[in-house]
mmCIF file of C-alpha atoms in Angstrom:
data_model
loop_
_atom_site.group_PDB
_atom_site.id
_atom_site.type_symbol
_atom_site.label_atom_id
_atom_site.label_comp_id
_atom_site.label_asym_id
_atom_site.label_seq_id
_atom_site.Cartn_x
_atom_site.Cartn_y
_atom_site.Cartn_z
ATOM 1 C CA UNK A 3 -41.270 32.854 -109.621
ATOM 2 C CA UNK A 4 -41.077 30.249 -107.043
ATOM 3 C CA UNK A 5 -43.453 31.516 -103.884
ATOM 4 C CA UNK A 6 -42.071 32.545 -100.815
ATOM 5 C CA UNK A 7 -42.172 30.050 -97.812
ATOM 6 C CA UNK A 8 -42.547 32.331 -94.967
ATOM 7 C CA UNK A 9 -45.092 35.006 -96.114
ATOM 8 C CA UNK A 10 -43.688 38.035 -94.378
ATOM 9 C CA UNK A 11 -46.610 41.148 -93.179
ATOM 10 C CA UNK A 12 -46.930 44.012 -90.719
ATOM 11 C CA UNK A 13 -49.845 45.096 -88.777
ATOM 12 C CA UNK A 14 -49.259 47.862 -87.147
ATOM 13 C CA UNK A 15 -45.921 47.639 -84.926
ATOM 14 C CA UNK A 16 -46.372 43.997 -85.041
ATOM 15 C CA UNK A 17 -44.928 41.703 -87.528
ATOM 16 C CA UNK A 18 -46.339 37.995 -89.121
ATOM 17 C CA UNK A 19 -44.823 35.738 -90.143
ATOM 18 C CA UNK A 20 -47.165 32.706 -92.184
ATOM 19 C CA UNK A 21 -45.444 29.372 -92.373
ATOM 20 C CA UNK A 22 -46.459 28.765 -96.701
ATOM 21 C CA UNK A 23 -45.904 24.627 -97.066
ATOM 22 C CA UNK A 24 -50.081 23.596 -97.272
ATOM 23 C CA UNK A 25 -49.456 21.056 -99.690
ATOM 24 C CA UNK A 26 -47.009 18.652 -97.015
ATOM 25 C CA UNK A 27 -48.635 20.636 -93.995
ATOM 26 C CA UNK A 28 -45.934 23.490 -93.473
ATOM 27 C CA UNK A 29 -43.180 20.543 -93.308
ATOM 28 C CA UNK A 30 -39.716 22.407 -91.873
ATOM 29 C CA UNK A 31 -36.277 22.059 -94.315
ATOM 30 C CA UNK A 32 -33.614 24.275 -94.209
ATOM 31 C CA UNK A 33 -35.073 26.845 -96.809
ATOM 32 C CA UNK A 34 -38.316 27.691 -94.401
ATOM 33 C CA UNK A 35 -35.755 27.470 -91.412
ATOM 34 C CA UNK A 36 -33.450 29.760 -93.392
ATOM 35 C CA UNK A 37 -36.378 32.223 -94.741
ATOM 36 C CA UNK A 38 -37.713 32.638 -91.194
ATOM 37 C CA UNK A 39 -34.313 33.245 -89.748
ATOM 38 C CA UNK A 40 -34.064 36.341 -92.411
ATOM 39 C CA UNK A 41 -37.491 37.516 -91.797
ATOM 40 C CA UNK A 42 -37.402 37.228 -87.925
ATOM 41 C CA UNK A 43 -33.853 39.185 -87.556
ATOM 42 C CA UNK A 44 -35.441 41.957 -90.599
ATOM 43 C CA UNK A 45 -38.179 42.851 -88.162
ATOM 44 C CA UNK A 46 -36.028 42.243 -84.799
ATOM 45 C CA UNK A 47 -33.649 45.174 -87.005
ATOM 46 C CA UNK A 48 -37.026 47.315 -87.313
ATOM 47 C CA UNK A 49 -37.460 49.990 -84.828
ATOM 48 C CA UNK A 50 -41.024 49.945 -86.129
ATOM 49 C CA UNK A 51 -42.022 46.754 -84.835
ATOM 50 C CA UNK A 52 -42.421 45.428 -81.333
ATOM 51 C CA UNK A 53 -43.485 42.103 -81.326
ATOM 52 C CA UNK A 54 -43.843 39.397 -84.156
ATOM 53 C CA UNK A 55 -46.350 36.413 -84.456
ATOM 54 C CA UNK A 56 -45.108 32.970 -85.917
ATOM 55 C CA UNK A 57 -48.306 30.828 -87.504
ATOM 56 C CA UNK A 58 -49.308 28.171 -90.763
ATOM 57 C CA UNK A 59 -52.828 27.620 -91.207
ATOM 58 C CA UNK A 60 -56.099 26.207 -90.014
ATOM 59 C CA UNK A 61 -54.660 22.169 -90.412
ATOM 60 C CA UNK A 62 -50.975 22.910 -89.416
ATOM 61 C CA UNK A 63 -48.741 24.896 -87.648
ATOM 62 C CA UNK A 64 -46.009 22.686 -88.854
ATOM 63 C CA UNK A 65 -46.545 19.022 -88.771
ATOM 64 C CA UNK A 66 -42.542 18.147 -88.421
ATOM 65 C CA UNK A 67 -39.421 17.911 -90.812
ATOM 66 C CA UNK A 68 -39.570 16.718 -94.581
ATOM 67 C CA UNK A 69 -39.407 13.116 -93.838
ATOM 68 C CA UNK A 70 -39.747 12.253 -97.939
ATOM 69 C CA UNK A 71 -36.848 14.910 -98.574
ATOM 70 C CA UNK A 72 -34.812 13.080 -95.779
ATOM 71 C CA UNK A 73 -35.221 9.324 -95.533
ATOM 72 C CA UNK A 74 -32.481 8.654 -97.577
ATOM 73 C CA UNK A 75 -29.914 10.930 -96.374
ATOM 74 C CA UNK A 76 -26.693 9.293 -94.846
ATOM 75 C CA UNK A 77 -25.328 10.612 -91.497
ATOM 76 C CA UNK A 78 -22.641 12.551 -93.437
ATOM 77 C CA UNK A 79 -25.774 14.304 -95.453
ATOM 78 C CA UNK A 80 -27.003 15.377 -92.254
ATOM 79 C CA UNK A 81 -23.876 16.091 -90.658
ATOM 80 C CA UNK A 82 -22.067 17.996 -93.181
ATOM 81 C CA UNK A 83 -25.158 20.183 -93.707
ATOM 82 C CA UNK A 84 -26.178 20.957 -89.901
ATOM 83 C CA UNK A 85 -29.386 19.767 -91.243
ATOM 84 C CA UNK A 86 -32.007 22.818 -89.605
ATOM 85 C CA UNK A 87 -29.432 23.777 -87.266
ATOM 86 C CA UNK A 88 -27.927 26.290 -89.395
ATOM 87 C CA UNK A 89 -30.040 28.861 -88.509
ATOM 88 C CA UNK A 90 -32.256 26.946 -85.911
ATOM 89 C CA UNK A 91 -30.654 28.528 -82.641
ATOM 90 C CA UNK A 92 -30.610 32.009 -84.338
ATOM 91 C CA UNK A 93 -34.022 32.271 -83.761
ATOM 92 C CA UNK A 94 -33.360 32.554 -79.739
ATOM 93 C CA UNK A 95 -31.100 35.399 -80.610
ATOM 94 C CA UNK A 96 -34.178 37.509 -81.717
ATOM 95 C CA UNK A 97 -34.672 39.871 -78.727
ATOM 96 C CA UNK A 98 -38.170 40.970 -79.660
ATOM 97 C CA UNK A 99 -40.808 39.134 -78.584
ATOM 98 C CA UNK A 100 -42.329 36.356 -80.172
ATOM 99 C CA UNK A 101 -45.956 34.174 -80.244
ATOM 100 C CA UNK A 102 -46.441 30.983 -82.074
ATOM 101 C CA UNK A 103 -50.137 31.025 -82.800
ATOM 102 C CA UNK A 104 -51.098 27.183 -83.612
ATOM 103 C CA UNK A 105 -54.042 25.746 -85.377
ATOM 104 C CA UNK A 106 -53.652 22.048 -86.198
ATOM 105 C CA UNK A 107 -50.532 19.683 -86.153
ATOM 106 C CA UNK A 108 -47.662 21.056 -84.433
ATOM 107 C CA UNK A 109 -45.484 18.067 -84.748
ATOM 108 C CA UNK A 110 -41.719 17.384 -84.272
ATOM 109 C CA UNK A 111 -39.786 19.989 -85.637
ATOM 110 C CA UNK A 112 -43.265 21.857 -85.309
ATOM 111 C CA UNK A 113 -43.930 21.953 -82.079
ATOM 112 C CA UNK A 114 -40.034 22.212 -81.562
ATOM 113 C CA UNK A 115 -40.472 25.535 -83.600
ATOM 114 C CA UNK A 116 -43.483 26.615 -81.273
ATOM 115 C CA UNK A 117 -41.062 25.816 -78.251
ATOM 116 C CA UNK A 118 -38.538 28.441 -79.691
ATOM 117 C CA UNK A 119 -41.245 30.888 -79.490
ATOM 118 C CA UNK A 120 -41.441 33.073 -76.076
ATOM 119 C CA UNK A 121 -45.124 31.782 -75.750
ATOM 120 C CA UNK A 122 -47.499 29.454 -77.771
ATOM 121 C CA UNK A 123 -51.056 30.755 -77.967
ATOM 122 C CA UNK A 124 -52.937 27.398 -79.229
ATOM 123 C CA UNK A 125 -56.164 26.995 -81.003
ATOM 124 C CA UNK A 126 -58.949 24.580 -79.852
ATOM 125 C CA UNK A 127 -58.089 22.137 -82.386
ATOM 126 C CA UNK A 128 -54.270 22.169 -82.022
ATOM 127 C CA UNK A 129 -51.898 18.993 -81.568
ATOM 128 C CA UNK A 130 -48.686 18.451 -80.109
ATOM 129 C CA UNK A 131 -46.264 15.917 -80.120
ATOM 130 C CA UNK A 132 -42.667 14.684 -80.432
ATOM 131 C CA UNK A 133 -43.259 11.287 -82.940
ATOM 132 C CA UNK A 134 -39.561 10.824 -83.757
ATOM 133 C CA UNK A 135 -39.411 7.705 -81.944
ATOM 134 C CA UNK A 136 -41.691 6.481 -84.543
ATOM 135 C CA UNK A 137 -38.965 6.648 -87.005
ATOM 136 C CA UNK A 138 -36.494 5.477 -85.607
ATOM 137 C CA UNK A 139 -35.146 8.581 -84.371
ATOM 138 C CA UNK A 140 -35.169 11.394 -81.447
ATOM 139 C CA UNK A 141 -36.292 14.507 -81.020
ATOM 140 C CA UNK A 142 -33.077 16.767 -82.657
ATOM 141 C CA UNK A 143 -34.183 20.570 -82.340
ATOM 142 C CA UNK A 144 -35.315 20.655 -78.694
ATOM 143 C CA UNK A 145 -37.564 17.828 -77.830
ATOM 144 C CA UNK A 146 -35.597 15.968 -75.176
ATOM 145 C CA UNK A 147 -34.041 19.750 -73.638
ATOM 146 C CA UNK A 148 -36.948 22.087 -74.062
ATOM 147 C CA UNK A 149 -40.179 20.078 -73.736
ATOM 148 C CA UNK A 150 -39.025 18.855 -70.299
ATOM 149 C CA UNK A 151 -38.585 22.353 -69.329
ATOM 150 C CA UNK A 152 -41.659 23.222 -70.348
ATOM 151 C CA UNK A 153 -43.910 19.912 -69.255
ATOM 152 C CA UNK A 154 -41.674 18.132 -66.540
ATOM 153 C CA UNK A 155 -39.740 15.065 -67.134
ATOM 154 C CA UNK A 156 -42.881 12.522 -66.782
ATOM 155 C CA UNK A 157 -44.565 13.728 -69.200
ATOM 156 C CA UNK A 158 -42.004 14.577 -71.698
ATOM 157 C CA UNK A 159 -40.684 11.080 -71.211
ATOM 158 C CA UNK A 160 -44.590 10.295 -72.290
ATOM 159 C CA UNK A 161 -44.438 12.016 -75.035
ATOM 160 C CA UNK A 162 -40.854 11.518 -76.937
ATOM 161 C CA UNK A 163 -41.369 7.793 -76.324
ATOM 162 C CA UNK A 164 -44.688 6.906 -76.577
ATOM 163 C CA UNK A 165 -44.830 9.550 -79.463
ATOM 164 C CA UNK A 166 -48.619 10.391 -77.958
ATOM 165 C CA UNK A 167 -50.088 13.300 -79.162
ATOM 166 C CA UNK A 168 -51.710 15.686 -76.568
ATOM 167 C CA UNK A 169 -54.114 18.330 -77.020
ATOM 168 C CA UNK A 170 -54.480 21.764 -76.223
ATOM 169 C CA UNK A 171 -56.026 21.657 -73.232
ATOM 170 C CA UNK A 172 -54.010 18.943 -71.429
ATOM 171 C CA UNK A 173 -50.542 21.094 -73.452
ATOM 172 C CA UNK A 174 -52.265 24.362 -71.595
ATOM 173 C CA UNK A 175 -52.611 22.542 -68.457
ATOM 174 C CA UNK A 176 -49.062 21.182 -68.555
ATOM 175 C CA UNK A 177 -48.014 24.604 -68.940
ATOM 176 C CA UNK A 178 -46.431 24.383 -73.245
ATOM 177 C CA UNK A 179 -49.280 26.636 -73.897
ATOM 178 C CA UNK A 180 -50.179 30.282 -72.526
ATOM 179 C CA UNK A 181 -53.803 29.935 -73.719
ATOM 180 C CA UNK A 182 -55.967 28.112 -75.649
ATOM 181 C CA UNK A 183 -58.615 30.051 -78.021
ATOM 182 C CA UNK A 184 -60.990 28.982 -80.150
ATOM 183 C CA UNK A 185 -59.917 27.767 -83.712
ATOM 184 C CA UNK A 186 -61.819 31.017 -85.551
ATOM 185 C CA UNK A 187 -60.481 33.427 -83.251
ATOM 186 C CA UNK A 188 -57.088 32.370 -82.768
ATOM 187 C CA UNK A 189 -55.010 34.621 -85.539
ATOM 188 C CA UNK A 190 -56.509 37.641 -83.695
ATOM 189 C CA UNK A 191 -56.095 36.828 -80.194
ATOM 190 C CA UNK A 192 -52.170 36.484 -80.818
ATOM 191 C CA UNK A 193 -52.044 39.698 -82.962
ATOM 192 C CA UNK A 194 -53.843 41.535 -80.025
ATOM 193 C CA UNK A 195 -51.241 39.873 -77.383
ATOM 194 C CA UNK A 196 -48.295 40.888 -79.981
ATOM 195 C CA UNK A 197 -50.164 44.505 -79.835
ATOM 196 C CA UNK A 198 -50.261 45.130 -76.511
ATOM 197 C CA UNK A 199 -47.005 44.046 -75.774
ATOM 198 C CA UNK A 200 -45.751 46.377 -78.832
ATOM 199 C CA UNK A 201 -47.568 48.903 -77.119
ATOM 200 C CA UNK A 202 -45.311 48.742 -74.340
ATOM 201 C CA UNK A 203 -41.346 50.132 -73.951
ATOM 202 C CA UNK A 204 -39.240 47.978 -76.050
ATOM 203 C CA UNK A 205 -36.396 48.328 -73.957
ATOM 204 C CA UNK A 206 -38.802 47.135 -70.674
ATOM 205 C CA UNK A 207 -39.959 44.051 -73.035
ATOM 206 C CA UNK A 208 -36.664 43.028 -74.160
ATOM 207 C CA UNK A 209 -34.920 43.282 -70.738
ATOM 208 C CA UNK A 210 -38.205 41.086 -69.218
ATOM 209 C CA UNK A 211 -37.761 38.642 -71.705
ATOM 210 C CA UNK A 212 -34.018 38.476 -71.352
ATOM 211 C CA UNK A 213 -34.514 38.184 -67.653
ATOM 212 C CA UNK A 214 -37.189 35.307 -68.131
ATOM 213 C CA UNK A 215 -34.853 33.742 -70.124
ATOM 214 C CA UNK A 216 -32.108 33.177 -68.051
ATOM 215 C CA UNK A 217 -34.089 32.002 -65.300
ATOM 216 C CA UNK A 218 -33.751 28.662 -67.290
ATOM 217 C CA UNK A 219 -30.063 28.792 -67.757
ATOM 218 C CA UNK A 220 -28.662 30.073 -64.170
ATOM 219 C CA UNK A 221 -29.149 29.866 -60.525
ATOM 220 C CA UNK A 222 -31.841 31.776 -58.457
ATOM 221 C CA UNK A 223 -29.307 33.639 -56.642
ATOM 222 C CA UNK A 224 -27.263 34.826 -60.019
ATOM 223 C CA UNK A 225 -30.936 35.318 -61.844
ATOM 224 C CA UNK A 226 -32.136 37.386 -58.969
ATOM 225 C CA UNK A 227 -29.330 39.365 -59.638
ATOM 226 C CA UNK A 228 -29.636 39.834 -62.877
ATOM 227 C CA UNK A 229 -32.786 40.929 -62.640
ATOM 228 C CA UNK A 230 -32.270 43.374 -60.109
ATOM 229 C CA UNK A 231 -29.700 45.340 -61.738
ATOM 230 C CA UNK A 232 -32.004 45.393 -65.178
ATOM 231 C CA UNK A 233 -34.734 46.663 -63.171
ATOM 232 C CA UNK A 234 -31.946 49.162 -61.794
ATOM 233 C CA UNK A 235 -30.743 49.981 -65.388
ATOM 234 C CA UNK A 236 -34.432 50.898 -66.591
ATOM 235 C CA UNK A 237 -34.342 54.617 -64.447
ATOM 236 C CA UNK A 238 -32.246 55.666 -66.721
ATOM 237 C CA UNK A 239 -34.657 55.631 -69.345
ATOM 238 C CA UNK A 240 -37.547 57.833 -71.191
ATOM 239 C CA UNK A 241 -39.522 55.517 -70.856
ATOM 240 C CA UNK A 242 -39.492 54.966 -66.885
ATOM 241 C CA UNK A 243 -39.970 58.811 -66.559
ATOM 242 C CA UNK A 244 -42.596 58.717 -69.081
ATOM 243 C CA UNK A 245 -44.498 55.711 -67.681
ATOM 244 C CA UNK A 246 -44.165 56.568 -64.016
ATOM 245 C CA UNK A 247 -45.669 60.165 -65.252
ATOM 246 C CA UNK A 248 -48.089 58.860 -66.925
ATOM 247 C CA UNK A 249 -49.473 57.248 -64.297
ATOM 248 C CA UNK A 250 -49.256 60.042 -61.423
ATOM 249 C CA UNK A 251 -51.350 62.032 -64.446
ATOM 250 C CA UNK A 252 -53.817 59.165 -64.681
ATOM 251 C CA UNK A 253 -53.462 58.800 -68.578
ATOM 252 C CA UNK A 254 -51.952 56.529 -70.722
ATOM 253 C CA UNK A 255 -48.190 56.309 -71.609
ATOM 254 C CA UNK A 256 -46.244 57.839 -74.548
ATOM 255 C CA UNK A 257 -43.358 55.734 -74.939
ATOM 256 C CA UNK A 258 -40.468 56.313 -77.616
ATOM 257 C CA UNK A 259 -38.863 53.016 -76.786
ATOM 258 C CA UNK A 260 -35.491 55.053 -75.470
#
């Protein structure tokens, strides 16, 4: 029996998802893209869990596409089969949160992957970059629209055509990564972030992330709005009573995501 690409595991009311390529350091093709697509909307489905964790292993997150599997594909190859993009954008439909905990090489379609994530929580020894150029291509699942989003224009300009790799301090400082941990202690730092936010309402999580969201794809005035009336929509909850209760009473919350 052929071994499953995206290990699948829960801990708690948090679900993790290993990337399962060591041999070509995680490399991304449409059957890991596919496989995490299924996993990621089985636990978004699960009223059990509340926030997921995305990771590979101690040398790679996911050092890019399957350049050997690819290099002699035509543009109707590509085309034809929405090479990655089949169930690429799915992944931003997930409404649960979700951390991309890096070790290693996170490398075109890698650290495109970790960009897709609502936060990256990096490991001391992690690298990012967008090397494309270096093959005579561009960036094709987010490099050129999400990096500069994340990083600015200047340096996202830096880094899809010089094809520079930076590290994880200089990716924390230019605000890719949330945190940077060290290398040993990474795995549980981002299942104790994916715990305490799946300790929270899910209804408050997924209406914050939803809200953070659009702030990227609408004006201040309309996100502002947006906002508001979530933040108006939460009262009629269990979960506000309980929580706004629960800390009159001094104790900690009870919620039943509801």
């Amino acid at each position: 029996m052929t071994e499953a690409l995206v290990k699948i595991e829960t801990r708690g009311r948090v679900g993790l998802l290993t990337l399962n390529r060591p041999k070509v350091l995680n490399a991304l093709n449409n059957q890991v893209v596919d496989e995490l697509a299924e996993a990621l909307r089985a636990f978004d489905a699960d009223d059990g869990i509340g926030a997921i964790v995305i990771t590979g292993n101690e040398k790679a997150f996911a050092a890019g596409a399957d350049i050997a599997a690819m290099k002699d594909w035509s543009y109707a190859d590509v085309y034809s089969q929405d090479y990655l993009g089949h169930n690429w954008e799915s992944l931003r439909r997930i409404r649960k949160p979700i951390i991309a905990a890096v070790s290693g090489y996170a490398l075109g379609g890698g650290c495109e992957l970790a960009m897709q994530c609502d936060f990256i929580i990096a490991a001391d020894n992690a690298r990012f970059g967008q090397p494309e150029i270096n093959l005579g291509i561009i960036p094709g699942f987010g490099g050129t629209q999400r990096l500069p989003r994340a990083v600015g224009k200047a340096k996202a300009m830096d880094m899809v055509l010089t094809a520079r790799m930076i590290k994880a301090d200089e990716a924390e400082r230019a605000g890719l990564v949330a945190r940077v941990v060290p290398a040993e202690k990474l795995l549980d730092e981002a299942l104790e972030a994916a715990r305490v936010i799946a300790s929270k309402s899910l209804i408050s999580v997924m209406m914050a992330k939803e809200c953070i969201n659009r702030a990227y794809e609408m004006p201040l005035n309309e996100g502002m709005l947006a906002e508001r009336r979530n933040f108006h929509a939460l009262f009629s909850t269990e979960d506000q009573k309980e929580g706004m209760a629960a800390f009159i009473e001094k104790r900690e919350p009870d919620f039943k995501h509801r």
